[in-house]
CSV table of C-alpha atoms and ligand atoms in Angstrom, one decimal:
chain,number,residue,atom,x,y,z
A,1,UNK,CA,98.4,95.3,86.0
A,2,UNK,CA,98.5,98.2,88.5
A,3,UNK,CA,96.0,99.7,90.3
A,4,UNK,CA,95.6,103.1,89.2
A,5,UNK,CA,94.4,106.4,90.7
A,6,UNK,CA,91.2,106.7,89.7
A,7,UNK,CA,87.5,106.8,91.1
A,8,UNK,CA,84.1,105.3,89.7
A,9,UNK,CA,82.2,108.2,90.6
A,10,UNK,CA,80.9,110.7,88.7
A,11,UNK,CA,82.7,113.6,88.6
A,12,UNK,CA,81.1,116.8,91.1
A,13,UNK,CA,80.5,120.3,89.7
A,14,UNK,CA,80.9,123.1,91.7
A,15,UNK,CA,76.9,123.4,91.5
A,16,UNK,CA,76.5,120.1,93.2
A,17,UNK,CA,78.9,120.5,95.9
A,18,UNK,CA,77.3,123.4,96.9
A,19,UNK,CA,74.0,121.7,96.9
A,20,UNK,CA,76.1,119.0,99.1
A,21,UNK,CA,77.2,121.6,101.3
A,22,UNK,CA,73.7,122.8,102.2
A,23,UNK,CA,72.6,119.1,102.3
A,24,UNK,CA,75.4,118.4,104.6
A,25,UNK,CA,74.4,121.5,106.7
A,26,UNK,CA,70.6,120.6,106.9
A,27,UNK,CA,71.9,117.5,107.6
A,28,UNK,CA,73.7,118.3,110.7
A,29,UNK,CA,71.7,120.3,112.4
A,30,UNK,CA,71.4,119.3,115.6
A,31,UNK,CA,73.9,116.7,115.5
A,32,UNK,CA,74.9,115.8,118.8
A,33,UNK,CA,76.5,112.0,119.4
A,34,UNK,CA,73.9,109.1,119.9
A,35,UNK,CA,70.8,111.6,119.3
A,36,UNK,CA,73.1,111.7,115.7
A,37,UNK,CA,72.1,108.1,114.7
A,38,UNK,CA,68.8,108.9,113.9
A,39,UNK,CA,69.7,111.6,111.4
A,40,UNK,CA,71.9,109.5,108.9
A,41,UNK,CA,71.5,108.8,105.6
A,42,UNK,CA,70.6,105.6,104.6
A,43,UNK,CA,72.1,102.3,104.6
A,44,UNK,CA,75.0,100.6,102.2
A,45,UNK,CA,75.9,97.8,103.5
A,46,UNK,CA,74.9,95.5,106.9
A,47,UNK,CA,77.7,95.5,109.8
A,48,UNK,CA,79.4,92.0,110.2
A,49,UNK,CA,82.0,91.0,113.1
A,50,UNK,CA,84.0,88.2,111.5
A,51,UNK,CA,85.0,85.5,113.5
A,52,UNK,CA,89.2,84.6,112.9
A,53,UNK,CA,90.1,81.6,110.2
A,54,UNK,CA,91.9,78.3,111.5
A,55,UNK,CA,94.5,79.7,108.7
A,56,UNK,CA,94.0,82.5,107.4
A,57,UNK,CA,97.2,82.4,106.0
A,58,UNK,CA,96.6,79.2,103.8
A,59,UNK,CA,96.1,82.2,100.7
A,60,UNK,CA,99.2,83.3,100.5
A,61,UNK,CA,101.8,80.6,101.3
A,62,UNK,CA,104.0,81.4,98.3
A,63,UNK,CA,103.7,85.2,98.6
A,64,UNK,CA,106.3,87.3,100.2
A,65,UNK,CA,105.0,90.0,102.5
A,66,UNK,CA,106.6,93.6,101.8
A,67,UNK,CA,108.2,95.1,104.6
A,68,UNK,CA,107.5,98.4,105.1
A,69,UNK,CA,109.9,100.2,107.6
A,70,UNK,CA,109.6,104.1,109.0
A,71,UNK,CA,111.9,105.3,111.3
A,72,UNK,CA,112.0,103.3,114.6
A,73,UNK,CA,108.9,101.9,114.6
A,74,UNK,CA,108.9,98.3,114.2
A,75,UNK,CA,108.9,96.6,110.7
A,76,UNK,CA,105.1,96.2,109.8
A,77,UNK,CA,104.6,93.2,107.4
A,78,UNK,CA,102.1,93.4,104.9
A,79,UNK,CA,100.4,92.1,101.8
A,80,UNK,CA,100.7,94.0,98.7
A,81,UNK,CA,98.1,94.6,95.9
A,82,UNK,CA,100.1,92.7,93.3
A,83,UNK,CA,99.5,89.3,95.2
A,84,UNK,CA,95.4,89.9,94.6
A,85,UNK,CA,96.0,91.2,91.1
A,86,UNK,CA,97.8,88.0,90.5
A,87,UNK,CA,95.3,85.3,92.7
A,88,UNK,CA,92.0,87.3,91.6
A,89,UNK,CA,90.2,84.1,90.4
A,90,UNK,CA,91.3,81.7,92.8
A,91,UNK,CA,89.8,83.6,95.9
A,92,UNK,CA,86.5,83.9,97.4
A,93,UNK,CA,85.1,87.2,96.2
A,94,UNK,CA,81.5,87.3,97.2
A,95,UNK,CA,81.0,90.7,97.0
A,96,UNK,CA,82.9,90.6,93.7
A,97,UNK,CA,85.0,93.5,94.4
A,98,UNK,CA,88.5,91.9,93.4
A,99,UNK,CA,87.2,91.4,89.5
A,100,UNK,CA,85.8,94.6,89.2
A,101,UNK,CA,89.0,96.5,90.6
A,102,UNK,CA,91.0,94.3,88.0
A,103,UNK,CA,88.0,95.2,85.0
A,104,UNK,CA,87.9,98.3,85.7
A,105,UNK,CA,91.0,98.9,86.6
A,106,UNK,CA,89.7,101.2,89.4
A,107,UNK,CA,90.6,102.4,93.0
A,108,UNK,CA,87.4,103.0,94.4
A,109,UNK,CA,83.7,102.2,93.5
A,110,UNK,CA,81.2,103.9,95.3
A,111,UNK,CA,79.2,101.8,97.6
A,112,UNK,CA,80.8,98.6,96.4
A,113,UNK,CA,84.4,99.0,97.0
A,114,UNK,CA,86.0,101.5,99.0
A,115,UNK,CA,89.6,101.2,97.9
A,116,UNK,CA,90.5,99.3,101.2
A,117,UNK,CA,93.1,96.4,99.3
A,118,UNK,CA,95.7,99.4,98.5
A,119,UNK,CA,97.7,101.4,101.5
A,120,UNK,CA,97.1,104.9,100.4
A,121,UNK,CA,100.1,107.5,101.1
A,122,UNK,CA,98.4,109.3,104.1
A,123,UNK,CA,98.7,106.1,106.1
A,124,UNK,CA,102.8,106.3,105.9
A,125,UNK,CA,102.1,110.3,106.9
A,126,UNK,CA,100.4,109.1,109.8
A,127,UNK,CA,102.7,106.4,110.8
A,128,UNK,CA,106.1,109.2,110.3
A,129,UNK,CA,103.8,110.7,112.4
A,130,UNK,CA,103.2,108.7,115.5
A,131,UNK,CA,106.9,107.6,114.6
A,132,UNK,CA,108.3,111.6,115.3
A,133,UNK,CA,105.9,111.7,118.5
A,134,UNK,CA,106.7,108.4,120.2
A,135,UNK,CA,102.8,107.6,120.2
A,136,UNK,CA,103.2,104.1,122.7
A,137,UNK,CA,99.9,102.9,122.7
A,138,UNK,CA,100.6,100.8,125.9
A,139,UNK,CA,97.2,100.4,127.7
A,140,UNK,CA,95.0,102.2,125.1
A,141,UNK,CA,91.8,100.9,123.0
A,142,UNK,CA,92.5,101.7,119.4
A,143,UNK,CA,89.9,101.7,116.5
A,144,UNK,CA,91.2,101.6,113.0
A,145,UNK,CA,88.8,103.0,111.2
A,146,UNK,CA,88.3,102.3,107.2
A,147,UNK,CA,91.4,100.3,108.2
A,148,UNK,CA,92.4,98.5,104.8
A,149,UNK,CA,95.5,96.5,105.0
A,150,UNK,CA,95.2,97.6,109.0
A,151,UNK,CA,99.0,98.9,109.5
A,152,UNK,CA,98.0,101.7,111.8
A,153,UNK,CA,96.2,99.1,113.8
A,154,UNK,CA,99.3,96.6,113.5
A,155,UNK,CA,101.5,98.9,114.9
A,156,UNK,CA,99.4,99.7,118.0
A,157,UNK,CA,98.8,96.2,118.6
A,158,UNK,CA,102.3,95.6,118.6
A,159,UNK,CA,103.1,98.5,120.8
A,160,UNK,CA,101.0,97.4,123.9
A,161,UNK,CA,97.5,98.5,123.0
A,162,UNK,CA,94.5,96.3,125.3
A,163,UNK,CA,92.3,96.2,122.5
A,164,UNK,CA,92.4,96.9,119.0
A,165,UNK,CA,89.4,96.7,116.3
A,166,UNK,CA,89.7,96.8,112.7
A,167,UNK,CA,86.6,97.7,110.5
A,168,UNK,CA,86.6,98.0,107.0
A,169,UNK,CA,83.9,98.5,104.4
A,170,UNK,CA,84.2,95.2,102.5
A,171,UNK,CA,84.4,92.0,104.0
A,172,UNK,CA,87.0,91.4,101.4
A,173,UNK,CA,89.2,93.3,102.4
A,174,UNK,CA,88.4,92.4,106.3
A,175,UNK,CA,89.0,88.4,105.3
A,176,UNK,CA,91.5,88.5,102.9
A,177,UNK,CA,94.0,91.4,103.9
A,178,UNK,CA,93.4,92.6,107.5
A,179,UNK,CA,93.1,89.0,109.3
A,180,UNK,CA,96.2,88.1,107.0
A,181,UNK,CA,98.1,90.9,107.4
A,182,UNK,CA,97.8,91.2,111.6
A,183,UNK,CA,98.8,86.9,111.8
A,184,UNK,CA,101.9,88.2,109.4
A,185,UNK,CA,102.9,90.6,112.2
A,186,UNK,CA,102.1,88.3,115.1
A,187,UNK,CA,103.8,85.4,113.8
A,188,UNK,CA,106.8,88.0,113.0
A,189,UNK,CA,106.8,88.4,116.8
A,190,UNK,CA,106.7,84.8,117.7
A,191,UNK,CA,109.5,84.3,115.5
A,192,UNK,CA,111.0,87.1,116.6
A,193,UNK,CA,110.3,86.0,120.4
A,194,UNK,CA,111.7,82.2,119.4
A,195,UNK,CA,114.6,83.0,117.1
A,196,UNK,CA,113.0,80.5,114.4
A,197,UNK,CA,115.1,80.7,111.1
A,198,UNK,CA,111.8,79.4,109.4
A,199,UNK,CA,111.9,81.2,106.0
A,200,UNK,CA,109.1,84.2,105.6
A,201,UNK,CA,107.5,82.6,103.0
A,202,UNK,CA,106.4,79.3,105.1
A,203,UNK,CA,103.6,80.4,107.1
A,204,UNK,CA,101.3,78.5,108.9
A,205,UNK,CA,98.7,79.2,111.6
A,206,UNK,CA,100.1,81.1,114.7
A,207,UNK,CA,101.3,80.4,117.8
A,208,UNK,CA,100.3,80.5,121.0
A,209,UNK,CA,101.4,83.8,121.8
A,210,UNK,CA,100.0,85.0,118.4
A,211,UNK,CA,96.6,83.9,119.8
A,212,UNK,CA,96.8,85.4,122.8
A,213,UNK,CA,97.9,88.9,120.7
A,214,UNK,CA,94.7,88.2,118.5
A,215,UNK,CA,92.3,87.8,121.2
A,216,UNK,CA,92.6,91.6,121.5
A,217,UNK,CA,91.8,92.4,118.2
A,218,UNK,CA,88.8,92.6,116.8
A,219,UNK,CA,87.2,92.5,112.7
A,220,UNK,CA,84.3,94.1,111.5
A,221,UNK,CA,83.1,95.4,107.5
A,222,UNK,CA,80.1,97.0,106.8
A,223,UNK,CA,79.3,100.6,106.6
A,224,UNK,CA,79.8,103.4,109.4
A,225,UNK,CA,75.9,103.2,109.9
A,226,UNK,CA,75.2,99.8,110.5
A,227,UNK,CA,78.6,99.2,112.3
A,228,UNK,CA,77.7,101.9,115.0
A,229,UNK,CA,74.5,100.0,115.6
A,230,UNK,CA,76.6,97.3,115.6
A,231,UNK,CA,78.6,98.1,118.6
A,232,UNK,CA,75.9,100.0,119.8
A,233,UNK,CA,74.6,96.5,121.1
A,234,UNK,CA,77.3,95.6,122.2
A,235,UNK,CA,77.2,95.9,126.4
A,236,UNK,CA,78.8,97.9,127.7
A,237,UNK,CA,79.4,100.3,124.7
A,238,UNK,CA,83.0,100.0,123.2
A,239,UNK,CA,84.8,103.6,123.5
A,240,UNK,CA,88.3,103.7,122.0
A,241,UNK,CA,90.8,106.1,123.6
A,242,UNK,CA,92.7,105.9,120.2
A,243,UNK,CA,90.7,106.0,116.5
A,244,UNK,CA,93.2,106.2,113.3
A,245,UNK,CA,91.1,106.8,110.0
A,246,UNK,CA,93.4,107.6,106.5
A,247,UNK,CA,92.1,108.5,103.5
A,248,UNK,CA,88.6,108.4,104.8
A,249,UNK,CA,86.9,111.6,103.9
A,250,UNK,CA,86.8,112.2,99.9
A,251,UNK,CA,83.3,111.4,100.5
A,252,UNK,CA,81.3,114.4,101.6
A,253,UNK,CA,77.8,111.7,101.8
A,254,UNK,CA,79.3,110.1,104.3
A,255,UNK,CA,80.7,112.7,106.6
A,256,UNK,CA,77.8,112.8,109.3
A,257,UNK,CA,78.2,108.8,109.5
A,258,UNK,CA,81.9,109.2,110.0
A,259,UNK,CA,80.9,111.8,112.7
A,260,UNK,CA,78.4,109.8,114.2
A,261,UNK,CA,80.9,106.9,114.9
A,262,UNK,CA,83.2,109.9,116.6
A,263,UNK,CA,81.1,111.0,118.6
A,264,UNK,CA,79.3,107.7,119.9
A,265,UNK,CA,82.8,105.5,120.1
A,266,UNK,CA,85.5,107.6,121.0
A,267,UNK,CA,86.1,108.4,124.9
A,268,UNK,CA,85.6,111.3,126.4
A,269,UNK,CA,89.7,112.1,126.4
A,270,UNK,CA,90.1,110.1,123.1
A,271,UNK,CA,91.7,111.3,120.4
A,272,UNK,CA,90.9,110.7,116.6
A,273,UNK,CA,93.9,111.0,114.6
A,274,UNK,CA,92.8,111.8,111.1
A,275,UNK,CA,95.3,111.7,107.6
A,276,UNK,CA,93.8,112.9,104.7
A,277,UNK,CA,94.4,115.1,101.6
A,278,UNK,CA,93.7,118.5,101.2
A,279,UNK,CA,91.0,117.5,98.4
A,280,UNK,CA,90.0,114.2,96.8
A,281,UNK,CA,89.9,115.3,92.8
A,282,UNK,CA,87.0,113.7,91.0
A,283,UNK,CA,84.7,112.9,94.5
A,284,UNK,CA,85.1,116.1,95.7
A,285,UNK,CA,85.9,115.8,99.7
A,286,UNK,CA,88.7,116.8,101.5
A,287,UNK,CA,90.1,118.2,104.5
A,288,UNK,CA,88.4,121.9,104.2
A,289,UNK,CA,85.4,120.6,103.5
A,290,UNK,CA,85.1,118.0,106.5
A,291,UNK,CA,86.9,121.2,108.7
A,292,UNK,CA,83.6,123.0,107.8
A,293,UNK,CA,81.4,120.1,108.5
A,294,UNK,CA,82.7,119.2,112.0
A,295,UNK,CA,82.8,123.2,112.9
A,296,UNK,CA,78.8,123.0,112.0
A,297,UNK,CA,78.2,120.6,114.4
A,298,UNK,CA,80.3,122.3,117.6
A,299,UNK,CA,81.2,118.8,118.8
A,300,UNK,CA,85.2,118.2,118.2
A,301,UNK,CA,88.2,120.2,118.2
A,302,UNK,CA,90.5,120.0,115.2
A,303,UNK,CA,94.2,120.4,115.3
A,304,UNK,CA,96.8,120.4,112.8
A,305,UNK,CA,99.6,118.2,113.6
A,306,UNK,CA,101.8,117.1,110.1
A,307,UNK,CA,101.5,119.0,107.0
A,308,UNK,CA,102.9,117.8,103.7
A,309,UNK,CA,103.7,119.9,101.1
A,310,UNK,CA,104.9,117.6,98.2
A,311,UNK,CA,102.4,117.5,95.1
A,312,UNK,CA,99.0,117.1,96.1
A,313,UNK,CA,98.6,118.6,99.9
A,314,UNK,CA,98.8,116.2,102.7
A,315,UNK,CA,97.5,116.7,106.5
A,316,UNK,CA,97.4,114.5,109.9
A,317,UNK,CA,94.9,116.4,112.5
A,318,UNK,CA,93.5,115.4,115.4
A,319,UNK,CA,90.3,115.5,117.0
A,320,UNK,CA,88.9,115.8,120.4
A,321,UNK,CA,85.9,116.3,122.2
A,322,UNK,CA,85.1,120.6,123.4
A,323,UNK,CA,85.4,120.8,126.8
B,401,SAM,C1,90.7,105.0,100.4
B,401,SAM,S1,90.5,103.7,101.5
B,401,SAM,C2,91.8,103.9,102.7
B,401,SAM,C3,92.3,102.6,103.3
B,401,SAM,C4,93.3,102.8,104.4
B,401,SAM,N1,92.8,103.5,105.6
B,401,SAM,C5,94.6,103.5,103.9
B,401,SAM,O1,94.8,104.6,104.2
B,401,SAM,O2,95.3,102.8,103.2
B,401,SAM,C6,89.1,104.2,102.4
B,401,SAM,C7,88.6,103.3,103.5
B,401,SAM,O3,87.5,103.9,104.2
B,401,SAM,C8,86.5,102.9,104.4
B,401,SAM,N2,85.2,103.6,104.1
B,401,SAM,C9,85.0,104.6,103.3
B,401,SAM,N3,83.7,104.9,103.3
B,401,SAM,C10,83.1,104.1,104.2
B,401,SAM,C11,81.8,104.0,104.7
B,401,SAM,N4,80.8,104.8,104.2
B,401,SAM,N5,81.5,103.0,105.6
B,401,SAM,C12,82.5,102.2,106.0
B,401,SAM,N6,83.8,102.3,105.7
B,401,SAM,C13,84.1,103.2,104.7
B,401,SAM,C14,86.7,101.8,103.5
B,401,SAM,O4,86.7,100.6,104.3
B,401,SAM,C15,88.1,102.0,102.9
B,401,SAM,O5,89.0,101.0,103.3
């Protein structure tokens, strides 16, 4: 069965947007970085850092990773949705998000799963992107943000990045596609490194040079909230010259969150690079929206870097701190 494009959420009216738009507005008044954190709504769900597997590959030894290729960047290796449609019921699923996609054959559900176990298109926009601007990331700390099946992250920890965190809403997702997915890449680059012909579908646990590669990472779920408290005790504070979020804002309620975790955890000469749609049908954010939201708050910059025109409206931007 595939996943299909659809939300469990009830559907907005005009009327209640608008009441969202004022809420949003009363909302952010005032918003400026840390000072920010007291002002957000409440919390979903508690902040974790998960510490790595001995194998987290033992899941999927008989699944072939898809290779997804984009220009010159390097392959990225990756899980796809059919192997957790087909090993549902023999996987830990505490927060029980894998049977309920599969019931209700659904994408997203509000505040219980927040469609992190599919790669949504804007993620390939924004790797074409980095792709056509020979993005490096040699030397940089790089957030993925909302990070799913983590590619964005992948790619800058295999092009140099110091330190790269992953957070996703669900644990799930955290445990059983991120971790996997970034020991697929790494061991890809051992073998790579060691000319092994061991077939793809053998894995086992990673090598030494994998370890070293994940000792830079890191792997957090929870909501935006409770993982910016998180890091907030963290000494000193992280700050992240580089943070990717896709697909991240069809949710106007958790906008200021989003912003919060901007404004606290991104350097002062960071960038956030941001893909999105124009508008999430049926939850009722999108790009103008969230435009309107960060222009309230006079904190970032917004820049439009890739537009794409085909069927629903597609947009990378950028954000940076006002100088
Ligand atoms: C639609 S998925 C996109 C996944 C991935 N970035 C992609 O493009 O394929 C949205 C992601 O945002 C994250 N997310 C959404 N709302 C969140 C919230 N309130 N707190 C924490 N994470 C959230 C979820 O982890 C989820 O993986």
């Amino acid at each position: 069965m595939a996943f299909s494009f659809n939300f469990d959420i009830p559907l907005r009216t005009e009327e209640t947007n608008d009441k969202e738009n004022k809420d949003d507005k009363a909302k952010c008044v005032d918003l400026k970085c840390s000072e920010a954190s007291a002002t957000v709504s409440k919390k979903i769900k508690d902040a974790v850092e998960h510490q790595l597997l001995l194998d987290p590959l033992s899941h999927i030894e008989n699944w072939m990773p898809e290779t997804i290729t984009i220009g010159a960047l390097p392959p990225l290796l990756c899980l796809n949705e059919s192997v957790f449609e087909k090993t549902a019921p023999e996987r830990e699923d505490s927060e029980e998000i894998l049977a309920k996609t599969l019931t209700q054959n659904s994408d997203l559900i509000s505040g219980v799963y927040e469609g992190g176990l599919k790669i949504w298109e804007c993620t390939y926009d924004l790797l074409e992107y980095i792709d056509d601007a020979g993005e490096t990331f040699a030397g940089k700390r790089v957030l993925d943000l909302g990070c799913g099946a983590g590619l964005l992250g992948i790619l800058a920890l295999k092009r140099g990045a110091t330190k790269v965190d992953f957070q996703d809403y669900n644990s799930t997702v955290i445990e059983q596609l991120t971790v996997p997915n970034v020991f697929l890449n790494c061991e890809e680059d051992d073998e790579n490194k060691e000319k092994s012909s061991r077939p793809p579908s053998k894995r086992k646990a990673p090598l030494n040079a994998s370890e070293k590669l994940l000792d830079r990472c890191g792997f957090f779920s929870g909501d935006w909230n409770s993982f910016l408290r998180l890091m907030q005790n963290k000494t000193p504070l992280p700050k992240y010259d580089i943070i990717f979020t896709s697909e991240t804002i069809y949710n106007t309620d958790y906008y200021s969150s989003l912003h919060n975790v901007f404004c606290d955890l991104l350097d002062e000469n960071g960038i956030v690079y941001l893909a999105t749609k124009s508008h999430y049908f049926g939850v009722g954010g999108g790009l103008h929206l969230f435009e309107k939201f960060v222009e309230r708050n006079n904190v970032f910059q917004i820049r439009y870097l890739k537009d794409v025109e085909q069927g629903l409206k597609r947009h990378v931007v950028s954000l940076t701190f006002k100088k």
